[in-house]
CSV table of C-alpha atoms and ligand atoms in Angstrom, one decimal:
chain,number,residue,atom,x,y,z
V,1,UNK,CA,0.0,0.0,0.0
V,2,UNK,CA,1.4,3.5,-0.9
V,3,UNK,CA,2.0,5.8,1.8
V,4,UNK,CA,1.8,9.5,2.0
V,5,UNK,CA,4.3,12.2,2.3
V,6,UNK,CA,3.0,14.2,4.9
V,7,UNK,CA,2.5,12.4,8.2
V,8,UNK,CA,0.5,14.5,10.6
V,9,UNK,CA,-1.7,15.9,7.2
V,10,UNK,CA,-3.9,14.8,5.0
V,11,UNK,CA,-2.5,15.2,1.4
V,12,UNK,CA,-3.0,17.8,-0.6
V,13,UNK,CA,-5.3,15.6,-2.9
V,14,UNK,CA,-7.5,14.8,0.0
V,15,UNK,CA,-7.5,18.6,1.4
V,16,UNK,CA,-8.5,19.7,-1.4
V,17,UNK,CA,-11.4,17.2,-2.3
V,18,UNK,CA,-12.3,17.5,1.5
V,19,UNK,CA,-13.2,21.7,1.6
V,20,UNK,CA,-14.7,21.0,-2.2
V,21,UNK,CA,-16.7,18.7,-1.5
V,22,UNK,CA,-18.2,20.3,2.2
V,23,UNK,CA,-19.0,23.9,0.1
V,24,UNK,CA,-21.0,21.8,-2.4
V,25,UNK,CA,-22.6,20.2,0.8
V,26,UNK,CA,-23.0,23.0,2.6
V,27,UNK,CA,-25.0,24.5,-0.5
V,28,UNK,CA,-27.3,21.2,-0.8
V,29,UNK,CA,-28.3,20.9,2.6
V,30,UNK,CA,-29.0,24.5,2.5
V,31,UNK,CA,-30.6,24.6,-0.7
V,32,UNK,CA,-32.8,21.0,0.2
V,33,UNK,CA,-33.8,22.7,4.0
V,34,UNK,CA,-34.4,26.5,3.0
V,35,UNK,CA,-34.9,26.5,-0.7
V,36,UNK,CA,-38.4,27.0,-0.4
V,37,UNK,CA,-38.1,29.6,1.6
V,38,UNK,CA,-36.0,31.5,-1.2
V,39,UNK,CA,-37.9,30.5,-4.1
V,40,UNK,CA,-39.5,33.7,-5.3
V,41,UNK,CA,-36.1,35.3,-5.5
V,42,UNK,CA,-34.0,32.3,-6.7
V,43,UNK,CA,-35.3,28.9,-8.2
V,44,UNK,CA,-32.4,26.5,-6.6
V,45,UNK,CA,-33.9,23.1,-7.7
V,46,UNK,CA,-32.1,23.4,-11.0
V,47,UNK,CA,-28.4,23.8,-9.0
V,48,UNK,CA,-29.0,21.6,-6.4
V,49,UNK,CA,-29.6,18.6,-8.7
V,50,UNK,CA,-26.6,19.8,-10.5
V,51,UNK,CA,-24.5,20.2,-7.6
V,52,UNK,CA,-25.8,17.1,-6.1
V,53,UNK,CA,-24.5,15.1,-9.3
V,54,UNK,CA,-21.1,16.7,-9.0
V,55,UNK,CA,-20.9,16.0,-5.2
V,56,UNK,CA,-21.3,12.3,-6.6
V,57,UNK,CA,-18.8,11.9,-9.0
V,58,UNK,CA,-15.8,13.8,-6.4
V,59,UNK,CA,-16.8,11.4,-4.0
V,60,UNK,CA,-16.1,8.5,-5.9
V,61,UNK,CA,-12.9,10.4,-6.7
V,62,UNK,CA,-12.4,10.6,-2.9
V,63,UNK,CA,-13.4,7.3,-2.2
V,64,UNK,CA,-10.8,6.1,-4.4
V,65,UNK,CA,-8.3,7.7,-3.3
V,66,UNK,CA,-9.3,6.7,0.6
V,67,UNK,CA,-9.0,3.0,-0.3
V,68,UNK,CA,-5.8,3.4,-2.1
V,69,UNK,CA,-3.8,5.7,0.5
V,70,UNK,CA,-3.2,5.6,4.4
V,71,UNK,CA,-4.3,8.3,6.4
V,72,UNK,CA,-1.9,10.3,8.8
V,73,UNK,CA,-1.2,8.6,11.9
V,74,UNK,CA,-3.3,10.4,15.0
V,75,UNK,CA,-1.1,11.8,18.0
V,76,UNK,CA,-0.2,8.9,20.2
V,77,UNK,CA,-2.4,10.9,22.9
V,78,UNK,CA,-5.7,10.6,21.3
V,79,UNK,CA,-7.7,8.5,23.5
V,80,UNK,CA,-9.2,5.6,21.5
V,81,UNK,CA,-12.9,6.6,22.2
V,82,UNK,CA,-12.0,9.7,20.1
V,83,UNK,CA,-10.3,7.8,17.0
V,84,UNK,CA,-13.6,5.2,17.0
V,85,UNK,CA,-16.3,7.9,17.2
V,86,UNK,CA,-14.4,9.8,14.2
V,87,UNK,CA,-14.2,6.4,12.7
V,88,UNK,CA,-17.9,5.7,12.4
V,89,UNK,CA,-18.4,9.6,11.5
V,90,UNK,CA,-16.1,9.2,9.0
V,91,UNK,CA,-17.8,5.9,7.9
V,92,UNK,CA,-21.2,7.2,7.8
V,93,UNK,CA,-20.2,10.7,5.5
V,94,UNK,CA,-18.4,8.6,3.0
V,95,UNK,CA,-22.1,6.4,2.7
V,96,UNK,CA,-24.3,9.5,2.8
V,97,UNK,CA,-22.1,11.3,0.0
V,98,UNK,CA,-23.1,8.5,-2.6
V,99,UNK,CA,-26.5,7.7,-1.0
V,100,UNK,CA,-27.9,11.2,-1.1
V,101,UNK,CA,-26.8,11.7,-4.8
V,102,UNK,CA,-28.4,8.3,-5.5
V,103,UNK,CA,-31.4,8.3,-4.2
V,104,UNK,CA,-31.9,12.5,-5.6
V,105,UNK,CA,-30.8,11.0,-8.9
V,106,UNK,CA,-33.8,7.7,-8.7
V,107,UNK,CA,-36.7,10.2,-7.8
V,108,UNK,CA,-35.7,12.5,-9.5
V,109,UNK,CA,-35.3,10.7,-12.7
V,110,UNK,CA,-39.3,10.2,-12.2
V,111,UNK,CA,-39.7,13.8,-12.5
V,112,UNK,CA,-40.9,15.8,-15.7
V,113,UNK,CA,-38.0,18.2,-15.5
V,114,UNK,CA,-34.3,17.1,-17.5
V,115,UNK,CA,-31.5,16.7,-15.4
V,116,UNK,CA,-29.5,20.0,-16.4
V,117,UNK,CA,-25.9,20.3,-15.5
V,118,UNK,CA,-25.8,23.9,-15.0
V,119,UNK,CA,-27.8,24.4,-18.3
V,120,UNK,CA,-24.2,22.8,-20.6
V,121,UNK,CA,-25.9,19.1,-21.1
V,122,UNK,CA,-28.3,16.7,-19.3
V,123,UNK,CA,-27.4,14.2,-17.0
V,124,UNK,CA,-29.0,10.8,-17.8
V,125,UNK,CA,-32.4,9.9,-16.6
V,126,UNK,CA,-32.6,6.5,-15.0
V,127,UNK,CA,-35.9,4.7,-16.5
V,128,UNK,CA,-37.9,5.0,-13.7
V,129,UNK,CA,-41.8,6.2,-13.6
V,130,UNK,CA,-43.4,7.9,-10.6
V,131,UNK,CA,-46.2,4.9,-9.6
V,132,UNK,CA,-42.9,2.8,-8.6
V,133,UNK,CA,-42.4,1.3,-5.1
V,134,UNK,CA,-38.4,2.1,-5.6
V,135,UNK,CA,-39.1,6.2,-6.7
V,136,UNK,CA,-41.1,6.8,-3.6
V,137,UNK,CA,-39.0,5.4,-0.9
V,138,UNK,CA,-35.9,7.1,-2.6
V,139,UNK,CA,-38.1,10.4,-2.0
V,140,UNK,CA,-38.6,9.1,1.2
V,141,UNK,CA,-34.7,8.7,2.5
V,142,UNK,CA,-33.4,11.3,0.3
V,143,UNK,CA,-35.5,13.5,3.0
V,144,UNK,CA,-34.8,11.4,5.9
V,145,UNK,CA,-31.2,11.1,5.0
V,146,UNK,CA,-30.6,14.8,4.4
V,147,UNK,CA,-31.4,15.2,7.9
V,148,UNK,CA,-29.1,12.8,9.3
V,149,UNK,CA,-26.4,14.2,7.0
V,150,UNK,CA,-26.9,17.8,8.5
V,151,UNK,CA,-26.8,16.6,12.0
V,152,UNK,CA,-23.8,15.0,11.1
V,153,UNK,CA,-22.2,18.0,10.4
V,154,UNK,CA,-23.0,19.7,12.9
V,155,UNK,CA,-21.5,16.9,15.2
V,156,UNK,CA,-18.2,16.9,12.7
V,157,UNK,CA,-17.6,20.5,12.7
V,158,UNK,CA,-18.6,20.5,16.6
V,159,UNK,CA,-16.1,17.7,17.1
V,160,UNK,CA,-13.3,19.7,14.9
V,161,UNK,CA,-13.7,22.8,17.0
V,162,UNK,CA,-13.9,21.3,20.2
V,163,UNK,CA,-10.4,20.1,19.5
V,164,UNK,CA,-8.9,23.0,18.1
V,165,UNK,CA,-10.1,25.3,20.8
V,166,UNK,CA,-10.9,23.6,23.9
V,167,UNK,CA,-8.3,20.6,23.5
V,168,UNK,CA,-6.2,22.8,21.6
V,169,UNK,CA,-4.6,19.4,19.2
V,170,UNK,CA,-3.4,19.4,16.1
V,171,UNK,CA,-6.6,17.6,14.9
V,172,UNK,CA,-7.9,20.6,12.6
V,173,UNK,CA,-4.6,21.2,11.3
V,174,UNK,CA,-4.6,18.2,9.6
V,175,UNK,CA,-7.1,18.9,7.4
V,176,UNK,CA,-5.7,22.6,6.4
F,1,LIG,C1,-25.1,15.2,-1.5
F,1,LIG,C2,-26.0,15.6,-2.3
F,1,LIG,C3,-27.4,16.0,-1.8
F,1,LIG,C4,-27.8,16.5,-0.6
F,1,LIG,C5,-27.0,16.7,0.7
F,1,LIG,C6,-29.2,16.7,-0.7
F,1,LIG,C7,-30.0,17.2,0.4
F,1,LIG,C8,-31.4,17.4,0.3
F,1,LIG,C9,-32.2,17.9,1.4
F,1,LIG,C10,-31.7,18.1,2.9
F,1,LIG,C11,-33.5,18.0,1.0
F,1,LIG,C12,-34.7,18.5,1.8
F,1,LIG,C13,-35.5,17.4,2.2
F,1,LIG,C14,-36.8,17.9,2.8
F,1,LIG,O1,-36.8,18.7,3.7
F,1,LIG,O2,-37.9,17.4,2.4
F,1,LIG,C15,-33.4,17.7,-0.5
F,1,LIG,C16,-34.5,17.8,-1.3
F,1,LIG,C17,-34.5,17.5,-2.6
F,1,LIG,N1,-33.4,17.0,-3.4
F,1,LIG,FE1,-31.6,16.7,-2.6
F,1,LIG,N2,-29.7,16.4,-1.9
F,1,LIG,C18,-28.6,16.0,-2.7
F,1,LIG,C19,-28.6,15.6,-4.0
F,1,LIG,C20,-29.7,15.6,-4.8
F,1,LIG,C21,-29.7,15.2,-6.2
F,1,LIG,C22,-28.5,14.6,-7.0
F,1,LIG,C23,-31.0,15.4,-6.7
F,1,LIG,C24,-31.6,15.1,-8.0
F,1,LIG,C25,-31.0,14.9,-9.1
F,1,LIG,C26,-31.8,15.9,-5.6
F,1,LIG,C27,-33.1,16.3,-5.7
F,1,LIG,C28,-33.9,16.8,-4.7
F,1,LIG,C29,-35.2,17.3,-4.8
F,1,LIG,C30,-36.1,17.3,-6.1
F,1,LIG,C31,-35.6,17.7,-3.5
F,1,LIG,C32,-37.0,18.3,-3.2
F,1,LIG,C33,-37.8,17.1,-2.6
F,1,LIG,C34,-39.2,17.6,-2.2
F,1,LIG,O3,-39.4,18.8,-1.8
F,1,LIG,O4,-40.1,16.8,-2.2
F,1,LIG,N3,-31.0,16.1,-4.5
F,1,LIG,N4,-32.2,17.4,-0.8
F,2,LIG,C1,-19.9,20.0,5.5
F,2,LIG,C2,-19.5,18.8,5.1
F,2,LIG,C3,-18.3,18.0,5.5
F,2,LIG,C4,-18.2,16.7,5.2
F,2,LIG,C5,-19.1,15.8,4.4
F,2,LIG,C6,-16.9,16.3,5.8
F,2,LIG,C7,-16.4,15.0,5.7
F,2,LIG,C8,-15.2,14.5,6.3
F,2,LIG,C9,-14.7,13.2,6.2
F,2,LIG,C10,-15.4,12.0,5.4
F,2,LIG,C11,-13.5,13.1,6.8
F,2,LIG,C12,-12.6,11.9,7.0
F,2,LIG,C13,-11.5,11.9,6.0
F,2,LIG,C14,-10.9,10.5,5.8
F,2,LIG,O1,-10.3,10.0,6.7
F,2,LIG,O2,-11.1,9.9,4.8
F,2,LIG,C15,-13.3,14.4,7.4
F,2,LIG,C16,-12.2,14.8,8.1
F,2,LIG,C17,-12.0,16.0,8.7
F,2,LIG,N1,-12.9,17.1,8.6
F,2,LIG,FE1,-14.6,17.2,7.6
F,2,LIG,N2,-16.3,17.3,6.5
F,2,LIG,C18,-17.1,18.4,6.3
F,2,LIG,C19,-16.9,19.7,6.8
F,2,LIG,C20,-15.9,20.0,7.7
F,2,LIG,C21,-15.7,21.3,8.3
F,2,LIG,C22,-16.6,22.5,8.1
F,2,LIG,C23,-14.6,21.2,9.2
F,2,LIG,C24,-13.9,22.2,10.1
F,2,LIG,C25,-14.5,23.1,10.8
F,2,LIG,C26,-14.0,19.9,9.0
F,2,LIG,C27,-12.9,19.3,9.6
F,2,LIG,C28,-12.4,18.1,9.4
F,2,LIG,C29,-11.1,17.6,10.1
F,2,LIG,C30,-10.3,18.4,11.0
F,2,LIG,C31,-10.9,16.3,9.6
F,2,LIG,C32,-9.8,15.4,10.0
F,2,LIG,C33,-10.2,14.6,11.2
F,2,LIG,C34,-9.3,13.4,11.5
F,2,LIG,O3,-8.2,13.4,11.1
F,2,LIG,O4,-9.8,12.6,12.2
F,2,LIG,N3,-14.9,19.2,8.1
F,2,LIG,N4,-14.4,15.3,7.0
């Protein structure tokens, strides 16, 4: 197994595809929550399909390169409980990051509108119609899910700044 250069950081690969991928997040769990609340000024539908569908493809990028490399070693000081919790955290992003896409993409798909990347081409349409079992329950955890993924975050970045400022560890740096 390769190893990386950097022992107490993430590489820059993985930094980088780490803050990418939380802005497009950040702006799908926004625009899935609050959307409605700014639709008369700014129809986000369009954008967060789109954005959704690149959030999927980076995080097979990511994923790839998570399998393939070693993270950095934690301080010898950080108490196992920590290193577990972050563990199943971790876990648990890397399945919602393909599941949310997913299951966006299946009901979606049901949908009269094209998929439109931004308004440059359409993202394919799986052949799905809306009186199918598999379209509603996709509806179903895509909302479901997208709440578990923002309370996730809010534990992760919790979890980040608790370290950095309370515990004051290198644990944020690694990711910078
Ligand atoms: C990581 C990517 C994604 C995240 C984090 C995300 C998150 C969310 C959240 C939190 C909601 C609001 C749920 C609710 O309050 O009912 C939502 C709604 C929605 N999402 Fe996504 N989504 C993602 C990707 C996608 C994709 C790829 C599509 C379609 C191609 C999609 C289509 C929709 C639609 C149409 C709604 C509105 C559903 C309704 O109001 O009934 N999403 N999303
Ligand atoms: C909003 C969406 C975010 C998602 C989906 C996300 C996801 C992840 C994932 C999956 C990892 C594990 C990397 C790996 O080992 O493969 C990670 C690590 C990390 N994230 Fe985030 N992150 C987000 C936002 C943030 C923010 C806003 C901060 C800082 C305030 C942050 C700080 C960190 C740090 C410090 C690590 C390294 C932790 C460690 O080494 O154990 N993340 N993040």
């Amino acid at each position: 197994m390769a190893t990386i250069a950097d022992p107490v950081r993430y590489n820059a690969l993985a930094r980088t595809l780490h803050w990418v991928i939380a802005a497009l997040i950040i702006f799908n769990l926004t625009t899935g929550l609050f959307g409605e609340g700014f639709e008369k000024i700014w129809a986000s539908m369009p954008a967060h399909k789109a954005t959704g569908f690149m959030i999927l493809l980076l995080s097979l990028v990511r994923l790839g390169w998570r399998l393939r490399w070693r993270t950095p070693d934690y301080p010898v000081d950080f108490k196992p409980a920590f290193r577990k919790f972050a563990a199943a955290t971790h876990g648990l992003f890397y399945i919602l990051m393909l599941a949310l896409p997913i299951t966006g993409w299946i009901f979606a798909s049901a949908g009269k509108w094209p998929l439109s990347i931004y308004g440059l081409f359409d993202w394919p349409k799986l052949g799905v119609t809306k009186d199918m079992a598999i379209v509603g329950a996709s509806h179903e955890l895509h909302e479901v899910l997208g709440f578990a993924f923002a309370g996730l975050v809010v534990l992760h970045v919790g979890a980040a700044l608790y370290h950095h400022v309370a515990l004051k560890d290198a644990t944020l740096r690694r990711m910078l």
